Short mmCIF file of C-alpha atoms and ligand atoms in Angstrom, two decimals:
data_model
loop_
_atom_site.label_atom_id
_atom_site.label_comp_id
_atom_site.label_asym_id
_atom_site.label_seq_id
_atom_site.Cartn_x
_atom_site.Cartn_y
_atom_site.Cartn_z
CA UNK A 1 338.04 43.55 179.10
CA UNK A 2 341.33 43.32 177.36
CA UNK A 3 342.55 46.71 178.57
CA UNK A 4 342.22 45.76 182.25
CA UNK A 5 344.39 42.70 181.66
CA UNK A 6 346.91 44.77 179.70
CA UNK A 7 347.18 47.48 182.33
CA UNK A 8 347.71 44.82 185.00
CA UNK A 9 350.36 43.07 182.95
CA UNK A 10 352.23 46.31 182.28
CA UNK A 11 352.20 47.43 185.90
CA UNK A 12 352.30 44.23 187.91
CA UNK A 13 355.90 44.52 189.08
CA UNK A 14 355.40 48.09 190.25
CA UNK A 15 352.18 47.11 192.08
CA UNK A 16 354.09 44.44 193.95
CA UNK A 17 357.00 46.74 194.79
CA UNK A 18 354.60 49.31 196.17
CA UNK A 19 352.86 46.73 198.32
CA UNK A 20 356.26 45.57 199.59
CA UNK A 21 357.11 49.13 200.66
CA UNK A 22 353.92 49.25 202.67
CA UNK A 23 354.56 45.84 204.23
CA UNK A 24 358.07 46.94 205.27
CA UNK A 25 356.50 49.43 207.69
CA UNK A 26 355.79 47.36 210.82
CA UNK A 27 352.45 48.96 211.70
CA UNK A 28 351.57 46.77 214.67
CA UNK A 29 348.63 48.45 216.36
CA UNK A 30 348.93 46.48 219.59
CA UNK A 31 352.42 47.75 220.44
CA UNK A 32 353.08 51.27 221.63
CA UNK A 33 356.64 51.29 220.34
CA UNK A 34 355.26 51.20 216.78
CA UNK A 35 353.42 54.50 217.03
CA UNK A 36 355.77 56.14 214.49
CA UNK A 37 355.27 53.25 212.10
CA UNK A 38 351.52 53.74 212.28
CA UNK A 39 352.03 57.32 211.19
CA UNK A 40 354.47 56.32 208.45
CA UNK A 41 351.97 53.83 207.07
CA UNK A 42 349.22 56.47 206.92
CA UNK A 43 351.50 58.88 205.05
CA UNK A 44 352.48 56.18 202.59
CA UNK A 45 348.87 55.22 201.88
CA UNK A 46 347.88 58.88 201.58
CA UNK A 47 350.51 59.34 198.87
CA UNK A 48 349.44 56.17 197.06
CA UNK A 49 345.82 57.32 197.03
CA UNK A 50 346.83 60.66 195.56
CA UNK A 51 349.01 58.93 192.96
CA UNK A 52 346.09 56.66 192.09
CA UNK A 53 343.85 59.63 191.37
CA UNK A 54 342.07 60.67 194.58
CA UNK A 55 341.01 64.35 194.73
CA UNK A 56 341.42 64.69 198.45
CA UNK A 57 343.12 62.48 201.03
CA UNK A 58 343.29 63.26 204.73
CA UNK A 59 345.00 61.55 207.62
CA UNK A 60 342.53 62.13 210.40
CA UNK A 61 343.57 61.78 214.04
CA UNK A 62 341.35 59.77 216.39
CA UNK A 63 341.67 58.93 220.07
CA UNK A 64 343.80 56.02 218.83
CA UNK A 65 345.60 55.47 215.53
CA UNK A 66 344.68 57.80 212.65
CA UNK A 67 342.22 56.99 209.87
CA UNK A 68 343.02 57.69 206.23
CA UNK A 69 340.11 59.19 204.37
CA UNK A 70 340.24 59.69 200.62
CA UNK A 71 337.72 60.44 197.92
CA UNK A 72 337.05 60.99 194.28
CA UNK A 73 333.66 62.42 193.52
CA UNK A 74 332.91 62.23 189.82
CA UNK A 75 329.22 63.15 190.04
CA UNK A 76 327.18 63.53 193.24
CA UNK A 77 324.19 62.04 191.43
CA UNK A 78 326.05 58.76 190.87
CA UNK A 79 326.28 55.96 193.44
CA UNK A 80 329.12 56.05 195.96
CA UNK A 81 331.27 53.10 197.01
CA UNK A 82 333.09 53.40 200.34
CA UNK A 83 336.11 51.12 200.56
CA UNK A 84 337.07 50.01 204.07
CA UNK A 85 340.33 48.31 204.99
CA UNK A 86 342.98 48.34 207.71
CA UNK A 87 346.67 49.19 207.63
CA UNK A 88 347.47 47.77 211.05
CA UNK A 89 348.76 44.23 211.45
CA UNK A 90 349.03 41.62 214.18
CA UNK A 91 352.29 41.22 216.10
CA UNK A 92 354.69 38.83 214.33
CA UNK A 93 355.62 36.68 217.33
CA UNK A 94 356.86 33.97 217.57
CA UNK A 95 359.53 35.42 215.25
CA UNK A 96 361.75 32.33 215.33
CA UNK A 97 359.11 30.34 213.45
CA UNK A 98 359.25 32.62 210.39
CA UNK A 99 361.25 31.26 207.45
CA UNK A 100 361.97 34.85 206.32
CA UNK A 101 361.77 38.01 208.46
CA UNK A 102 358.11 39.09 208.87
CA UNK A 103 358.64 42.65 207.64
CA UNK A 104 360.96 41.80 204.76
CA UNK A 105 358.49 40.55 202.14
CA UNK A 106 359.72 37.76 199.92
CA UNK A 107 358.12 35.77 197.10
CA UNK A 108 358.49 31.99 197.39
CA UNK A 109 356.43 29.40 195.50
CA UNK A 110 354.33 32.17 193.97
CA UNK A 111 353.34 33.59 197.35
CA UNK A 112 354.24 36.78 199.18
CA UNK A 113 355.48 35.92 202.67
CA UNK A 114 355.20 38.68 205.29
CA UNK A 115 353.08 39.93 208.15
CA UNK A 116 350.18 41.76 206.53
CA UNK A 117 350.74 40.14 203.12
CA UNK A 118 347.07 39.15 203.20
CA UNK A 119 345.57 40.66 206.38
CA UNK A 120 344.96 43.34 205.40
CA UNK A 121 347.70 45.22 203.56
CA UNK A 122 347.69 42.89 200.55
CA UNK A 123 343.91 42.87 200.28
CA UNK A 124 343.46 46.57 201.03
CA UNK A 125 346.15 47.61 198.57
CA UNK A 126 344.35 45.77 195.74
CA UNK A 127 341.65 48.42 196.06
CA UNK A 128 344.10 51.29 195.69
CA UNK A 129 345.56 49.69 192.59
CA UNK A 130 342.13 48.85 191.14
CA UNK A 131 341.20 52.50 191.75
CA UNK A 132 344.35 53.61 189.92
CA UNK A 133 343.53 51.30 187.04
CA UNK A 134 339.97 52.57 186.76
CA UNK A 135 341.18 56.18 186.76
CA UNK A 136 343.87 55.62 184.15
CA UNK A 137 341.55 53.63 181.89
CA UNK A 138 338.60 55.96 182.36
CA UNK A 139 336.42 53.22 183.75
CA UNK A 140 335.15 54.94 186.85
CA UNK A 141 331.34 55.07 186.91
CA UNK A 142 330.77 55.72 190.62
CA UNK A 143 332.11 58.02 193.31
CA UNK A 144 334.73 56.36 195.47
CA UNK A 145 335.63 56.96 199.10
CA UNK A 146 338.29 55.26 201.18
CA UNK A 147 338.35 54.75 204.93
CA UNK A 148 341.47 52.86 206.00
CA UNK A 149 341.84 52.40 209.73
CA UNK A 150 344.75 51.43 211.97
CA UNK A 151 343.06 49.70 214.88
CA UNK A 152 341.17 46.75 213.40
CA UNK A 153 343.46 44.17 214.99
CA UNK A 154 342.86 45.62 218.44
CA UNK A 155 339.09 45.82 218.12
CA UNK A 156 338.63 49.21 216.35
CA UNK A 157 338.20 51.13 219.64
CA UNK A 158 338.02 54.59 217.98
CA UNK A 159 336.27 53.86 214.72
CA UNK A 160 332.68 53.81 215.89
CA UNK A 161 333.08 57.33 217.30
CA UNK A 162 334.89 58.33 214.10
CA UNK A 163 331.84 57.19 212.13
CA UNK A 164 329.48 59.09 214.43
CA UNK A 165 331.59 62.25 214.01
CA UNK A 166 331.96 61.90 210.23
CA UNK A 167 328.59 60.59 209.20
CA UNK A 168 328.14 63.11 206.39
CA UNK A 169 331.62 62.62 204.97
CA UNK A 170 331.21 58.84 204.95
CA UNK A 171 327.87 58.90 203.16
CA UNK A 172 327.81 56.09 200.62
CA UNK A 173 325.54 53.48 199.06
CA UNK A 174 327.67 50.49 199.90
CA UNK A 175 330.82 49.62 201.86
CA UNK A 176 333.25 47.42 199.98
CA UNK A 177 335.70 45.31 201.99
CA UNK A 178 338.40 42.80 201.12
CA UNK A 179 339.43 41.32 204.46
CA UNK A 180 338.01 37.79 204.31
CA UNK A 181 338.69 34.52 202.48
CA UNK A 182 337.30 32.45 199.64
CA UNK A 183 337.00 28.66 199.55
CA UNK A 184 339.75 28.09 196.97
CA UNK A 185 341.19 29.70 193.86
CA UNK A 186 339.04 27.45 191.68
CA UNK A 187 336.01 27.76 193.99
CA UNK A 188 335.32 31.47 194.44
CA UNK A 189 332.99 32.45 197.25
CA UNK A 190 331.59 35.58 198.87
CA UNK A 191 331.45 35.88 202.65
CA UNK A 192 327.90 36.65 203.76
CA UNK A 193 328.31 36.07 207.48
CA UNK A 194 330.80 37.16 210.13
CA UNK A 195 330.82 36.12 213.76
CA UNK A 196 330.68 38.52 216.67
CA UNK A 197 333.20 38.47 219.48
CA UNK A 198 333.36 38.77 223.21
CA UNK A 199 336.95 38.86 224.48
CA UNK A 200 337.62 38.48 228.21
CA UNK A 201 340.58 38.51 230.54
CA UNK A 202 340.34 36.66 233.83
CA UNK A 203 342.50 36.74 236.93
CA UNK A 204 342.47 34.24 239.76
CA UNK A 205 344.26 35.14 242.99
CA UNK A 206 345.12 32.66 245.70
CA UNK A 207 347.60 33.44 248.49
CA UNK A 208 349.01 36.97 248.76
CA UNK A 209 352.47 35.89 247.48
CA UNK A 210 354.09 33.03 245.61
CA UNK A 211 354.61 30.18 248.07
CA UNK A 212 357.03 27.28 248.42
CA UNK A 213 355.14 24.45 246.74
CA UNK A 214 356.51 21.96 249.27
CA UNK A 215 355.79 23.88 252.42
CA UNK A 216 352.28 24.88 251.27
CA UNK A 217 351.42 22.48 248.42
CA UNK A 218 348.28 20.52 249.20
CA UNK A 219 347.08 22.93 251.85
CA UNK A 220 346.44 26.15 249.92
CA UNK A 221 344.38 26.61 246.75
CA UNK A 222 346.63 26.89 243.71
CA UNK A 223 345.15 29.52 241.35
CA UNK A 224 346.46 27.80 238.22
CA UNK A 225 344.93 24.47 239.23
CA UNK A 226 341.68 26.26 239.98
CA UNK A 227 341.68 28.35 236.80
CA UNK A 228 342.19 25.32 234.57
CA UNK A 229 339.30 23.51 236.27
CA UNK A 230 337.08 26.56 235.91
CA UNK A 231 337.94 26.86 232.22
CA UNK A 232 337.35 23.15 231.69
CA UNK A 233 333.88 23.50 233.15
CA UNK A 234 332.91 26.20 230.63
CA UNK A 235 332.20 23.49 228.06
CA UNK A 236 330.61 20.07 228.56
CA UNK A 237 331.26 16.66 227.03
CA UNK A 238 329.33 17.67 223.89
CA UNK A 239 331.39 20.85 223.54
CA UNK A 240 328.37 22.85 224.43
CA UNK A 241 329.08 26.09 226.32
CA UNK A 242 327.74 25.82 229.88
CA UNK A 243 327.27 29.51 230.70
CA UNK A 244 323.58 29.88 231.62
CA UNK A 245 321.68 31.84 228.99
CA UNK A 246 324.57 31.72 226.51
CA UNK A 247 322.49 30.22 223.70
CA UNK A 248 319.29 32.18 224.39
CA UNK A 249 319.64 34.51 221.41
CA UNK A 250 321.34 32.12 219.00
CA UNK A 251 319.35 32.03 215.80
CA UNK A 252 318.64 28.47 214.77
CA UNK A 253 319.41 28.15 211.10
CA UNK A 254 316.68 26.36 209.15
CA UNK A 255 317.06 22.82 207.81
CA UNK A 256 316.88 24.16 204.28
CA UNK A 257 319.66 26.66 204.87
CA UNK A 258 321.83 24.02 206.51
CA UNK A 259 321.28 21.74 203.53
CA UNK A 260 322.29 24.62 201.26
CA UNK A 261 325.45 25.19 203.34
CA UNK A 262 326.35 21.53 203.12
CA UNK A 263 326.58 21.84 199.34
CA UNK A 264 329.66 24.06 199.59
CA UNK A 265 332.71 21.99 198.73
CA UNK A 266 334.56 20.93 201.87
CA UNK A 267 337.01 18.10 202.27
CA UNK A 268 337.45 17.02 205.88
CA UNK A 269 340.45 14.90 205.07
CA UNK A 270 342.36 17.77 203.45
CA UNK A 271 341.31 20.03 206.31
CA UNK A 272 342.78 17.62 208.87
CA UNK A 273 345.90 16.99 206.79
CA UNK A 274 346.63 20.69 206.47
CA UNK A 275 346.51 21.09 210.23
CA UNK A 276 348.24 17.81 211.11
CA UNK A 277 345.37 16.70 213.30
CA UNK A 278 343.79 13.28 213.28
CA UNK A 279 340.32 14.41 214.34
CA UNK A 280 338.23 17.55 214.43
CA UNK A 281 336.56 18.52 217.69
CA UNK A 282 333.50 20.69 218.14
CA UNK A 283 329.90 21.00 219.15
CA UNK A 284 327.97 17.76 218.84
CA UNK A 285 325.39 17.64 216.09
CA UNK A 286 327.08 20.13 213.76
CA UNK A 287 329.48 19.83 210.83
CA UNK A 288 332.85 21.59 210.77
CA UNK A 289 331.52 24.29 208.41
CA UNK A 290 328.53 24.82 210.70
CA UNK A 291 330.67 24.93 213.83
CA UNK A 292 332.52 27.99 212.56
CA UNK A 293 329.77 29.48 210.39
CA UNK A 294 326.56 29.36 212.40
CA UNK A 295 327.49 28.28 215.93
CA UNK A 296 329.25 30.19 218.72
CA UNK A 297 332.48 28.93 220.28
CA UNK A 298 334.72 29.52 223.30
CA UNK A 299 338.51 29.40 223.28
CA UNK A 300 341.37 30.15 225.62
CA UNK A 301 343.76 32.40 223.67
CA UNK A 302 346.48 32.46 226.29
CA UNK A 303 347.04 31.33 229.84
CA UNK A 304 349.84 32.23 232.20
CA UNK A 305 351.07 32.38 235.76
CA UNK A 306 353.70 30.81 237.99
CA UNK A 307 357.14 29.85 236.75
CA UNK A 308 357.62 29.48 233.00
CA UNK A 309 361.35 30.09 232.52
CA UNK A 310 363.92 27.36 231.89
CA UNK A 311 364.35 24.59 234.44
CA UNK A 312 362.29 23.94 237.54
CA UNK A 313 361.33 26.29 240.31
CA UNK A 314 359.09 24.94 243.02
CA UNK A 315 356.42 27.51 243.43
CA UNK A 316 352.75 27.67 244.29
CA UNK A 317 351.79 30.85 242.46
CA UNK A 318 349.76 33.67 243.86
CA UNK A 319 348.04 34.45 240.57
CA UNK A 320 346.83 32.89 237.34
CA UNK A 321 345.50 34.58 234.23
CA UNK A 322 343.79 33.68 230.98
CA UNK A 323 342.45 35.42 227.91
CA UNK A 324 339.25 33.82 226.73
CA UNK A 325 337.36 34.65 223.55
CA UNK A 326 333.86 33.73 222.56
CA UNK A 327 332.84 33.89 218.91
CA UNK A 328 329.21 34.83 218.62
CA UNK A 329 326.64 34.40 215.92
CA UNK A 330 324.33 37.08 214.56
CA UNK A 331 321.61 38.08 217.03
CA UNK A 332 323.77 37.33 220.07
CA UNK A 333 324.83 40.54 221.79
CA UNK A 334 328.45 40.83 222.89
CA UNK A 335 327.68 43.12 225.88
CA UNK A 336 325.08 40.68 227.15
CA UNK A 337 327.48 37.77 226.69
CA UNK A 338 330.21 39.70 228.57
CA UNK A 339 327.84 40.05 231.50
CA UNK A 340 326.71 36.44 231.43
CA UNK A 341 330.33 35.32 231.32
CA UNK A 342 331.46 37.52 234.21
CA UNK A 343 328.52 36.55 236.39
CA UNK A 344 328.98 32.85 235.74
CA UNK A 345 332.75 32.87 236.03
CA UNK A 346 332.58 34.58 239.40
CA UNK A 347 329.87 32.18 240.53
CA UNK A 348 331.93 29.06 239.87
CA UNK A 349 334.98 30.30 241.79
CA UNK A 350 335.59 28.02 244.76
CA UNK A 351 336.35 29.34 248.24
CA UNK A 352 340.03 30.05 248.76
CA UNK A 353 340.53 32.19 245.63
CA UNK A 354 339.35 35.56 244.37
CA UNK A 355 338.28 35.94 240.78
CA UNK A 356 338.13 38.97 238.49
CA UNK A 357 336.86 38.95 234.92
CA UNK A 358 336.77 41.89 232.54
CA UNK A 359 335.96 42.48 228.90
CA UNK A 360 338.83 43.62 226.66
CA UNK A 361 336.82 44.20 223.50
CA UNK A 362 334.05 42.78 221.42
CA UNK A 363 331.51 43.37 218.73
CA UNK A 364 328.57 41.95 216.88
CA UNK A 365 328.29 39.53 214.00
CA UNK A 366 326.95 40.37 210.60
CA UNK A 367 324.85 38.74 207.91
CA UNK A 368 324.94 40.27 204.49
CA UNK A 369 321.90 39.90 202.26
CA UNK A 370 322.26 38.19 198.87
CA UNK A 371 319.27 39.77 197.14
CA UNK A 372 320.85 43.20 196.67
CA UNK A 373 322.52 45.05 193.78
CA UNK A 374 325.83 44.88 195.69
CA UNK A 375 325.76 41.10 196.09
CA UNK A 376 324.67 40.58 192.50
CA UNK A 377 327.40 42.92 191.27
CA UNK A 378 330.04 41.11 193.33
CA UNK A 379 328.76 37.76 192.11
CA UNK A 380 328.94 38.88 188.47
CA UNK A 381 332.43 40.30 189.00
CA UNK A 382 333.82 37.00 190.32
CA UNK A 383 332.01 35.09 187.59
CA UNK A 384 333.66 37.34 185.01
CA UNK A 385 337.24 36.86 186.22
CA UNK A 386 337.17 33.41 187.83
CA UNK A 387 334.86 31.87 185.24
CA UNK A 388 332.64 30.46 187.99
CA UNK A 389 329.72 31.77 189.98
CA UNK A 390 330.82 32.37 193.59
CA UNK A 391 329.19 30.51 196.49
CA UNK A 392 327.88 32.48 199.48
CA UNK A 393 329.59 31.31 202.70
CA UNK A 394 329.57 32.22 206.37
CA UNK A 395 332.96 32.84 207.89
CA UNK A 396 334.03 32.12 211.44
CA UNK A 397 336.10 35.31 211.67
CA UNK A 398 335.04 38.71 212.91
CA UNK A 399 335.17 42.29 211.68
CA UNK A 400 333.10 43.85 214.44
CA UNK A 401 333.05 47.32 212.91
CA UNK A 402 330.91 46.03 210.03
CA UNK A 403 327.81 45.83 212.24
CA UNK A 404 328.63 49.31 213.61
CA UNK A 405 328.73 50.63 210.04
CA UNK A 406 325.19 49.46 209.58
CA UNK A 407 324.06 50.80 212.96
CA UNK A 408 325.79 54.20 212.80
CA UNK A 409 326.01 54.95 209.09
CA UNK A 410 323.05 52.88 207.93
CA UNK A 411 325.18 51.36 205.18
CA UNK A 412 325.50 47.67 204.38
CA UNK A 413 328.81 46.02 203.53
CA UNK A 414 329.82 43.62 200.80
CA UNK A 415 332.72 41.31 201.66
CA UNK A 416 334.77 40.61 198.56
CA UNK A 417 337.61 38.69 200.18
CA UNK A 418 340.37 37.16 198.06
CA UNK A 419 342.37 35.46 200.83
CA UNK A 420 342.63 31.73 201.47
CA UNK A 421 342.47 29.86 204.77
CA UNK A 422 346.00 28.64 204.02
CA UNK A 423 347.33 32.23 204.04
CA UNK A 424 348.15 31.76 207.74
CA UNK A 425 346.90 35.18 208.80
CA UNK A 426 347.89 36.03 212.41
CA UNK A 427 350.37 33.11 212.27
CA UNK A 428 354.07 32.84 211.44
CA UNK A 429 354.72 32.75 207.68
CA UNK A 430 351.60 34.65 206.75
CA UNK A 431 351.37 34.70 202.98
CA UNK A 432 349.29 35.83 200.05
CA UNK A 433 349.51 34.18 196.65
CA UNK A 434 350.41 36.51 193.78
CA UNK A 435 347.49 34.96 191.90
CA UNK A 436 345.05 36.28 194.52
CA UNK A 437 346.66 39.72 194.69
CA UNK A 438 346.41 40.23 190.93
CA UNK A 439 343.06 38.49 190.57
CA UNK A 440 341.65 40.82 193.18
CA UNK A 441 342.87 43.89 191.30
CA UNK A 442 341.34 42.49 188.12
CA UNK A 443 337.98 41.62 189.73
CA UNK A 444 337.33 44.82 191.70
CA UNK A 445 336.75 47.09 188.65
CA UNK A 446 333.99 44.72 187.49
CA UNK A 447 332.27 45.17 190.82
CA UNK A 448 332.13 48.92 190.23
CA UNK A 449 330.93 48.41 186.68
CA UNK A 450 328.09 46.04 187.57
CA UNK A 451 327.20 47.91 190.74
CA UNK A 452 326.63 51.17 188.89
CA UNK A 453 324.55 49.30 186.30
CA UNK A 454 322.44 47.39 188.81
CA UNK A 455 322.05 50.23 191.31
CA UNK A 456 320.04 52.43 188.89
N1 BES B 501 340.55 39.96 208.50
C1 BES B 501 340.30 39.44 209.80
C2 BES B 501 338.95 38.79 209.94
C3 BES B 501 338.62 37.66 209.02
C4 BES B 501 339.60 36.87 208.41
C5 BES B 501 337.30 37.39 208.77
C6 BES B 501 339.24 35.85 207.57
C7 BES B 501 336.94 36.37 207.93
C8 BES B 501 337.93 35.60 207.32
C9 BES B 501 340.46 40.56 210.81
O1 BES B 501 341.62 41.32 210.60
C10 BES B 501 340.62 39.96 212.18
O2 BES B 501 341.61 39.34 212.42
N2 BES B 501 339.62 40.15 213.04
C11 BES B 501 339.74 39.75 214.41
C12 BES B 501 338.78 40.50 215.27
C13 BES B 501 339.36 41.69 215.96
C14 BES B 501 338.34 42.28 216.92
C15 BES B 501 340.68 41.49 216.62
C16 BES B 501 339.40 38.30 214.57
O3 BES B 501 338.56 37.75 213.84
O4 BES B 501 339.99 37.70 215.46
MN1 MN B 502 341.81 41.87 208.64
MN1 MN B 503 343.34 40.16 211.40
#
């Protein structure tokens, strides 16, 4: 439609400026000192939703960071699309590795560089602008609701309860989310699988105080030595996870489906080049795409203890810690995996140390069906604006709340992500190409159009 393109062209600079203003608010959910910024971000988004044409927008307190709820009901008899996104971002550390300050957005080489440029401010904001465009051009054929949360990056601790408490308000036919990636700008894809997550913190305690590593070294168990051995034993030589029962509920994907997955374009050489690695490492018997898409994994996210400042201090530490995450596949249950992990981790602790393991957060995976009006509408929308039919793919990432949406609200989600793997989300120099930002805004209205046609 010519008028969509024209509206975009006429307003593109303003759209970008508005996104920049949102990015400049450092809404880092993990850090208490940013509590005012969280509030500022909600107020900003509330205003933008009103400006875009929402009838009612509320900033609703939760036990954690507030949720923004907005709506425009054009006709209760028409289908309703509920847009979900998050305004919180990951911490920016290590700051010194950023080429420009993380909360001062800058365009270089056609990309927006900033924390949140993609995840999820850039992607979420596309929906507000697409909503504005549809209102101004009289294209809206469905009711629209928005639920933008501020705790996604810390595991959405309040959102499930929020959904339980607001079930009626959140009633919708489909949840629309842009918080995932596509294969490439010339190979559009739709994410149909997300992994679940089980995130643990472990503590190993040896002697009751830090000791002189000469006077005691060799005679007393060193918790860091022990912890690293314990972690090493969690996977075997085939990169199989050794926790008993871990794979019990893993759904084996059929040969046919694996063959279908293998058709998705993937270049191992480019993959390795982009990461500066000379080999990929993962579970034996599976391809790289399969290792992240249909198989679980276990990773240490951080490990600490002892002396880590400049220079040398001879110390045999009293304690060692690690944060360990397990990505799960659909049908595995994160609570069950937490228990299996804790039981096993405690069981492999040698005499001479005490071990504690606890779960920090987690959630379930999700598989989105492809034989639905929502998938078909999304597929037609991408085909319209990218000129190519999108490929269904399974992502390795997690948005645990998506399975809660289905459980609590009984609503399925469609993942129309416009990010790229190279956007460096959660890393220094996170970025989002302008192409993707504008293409997203252009594509979203077609989803609404086709969805209302196909939903009848
Ligand atoms: N947007 C990401 C998840 C994502 C990114 C899924 C790319 C698929 C492709 C989300 O903000 C995120 O980072 N999720 C966390 C989980 C959460 C519980 C902290 C993750 O996957 O680590
Ligand atoms: Mn995200
Ligand atoms: Mn994220």
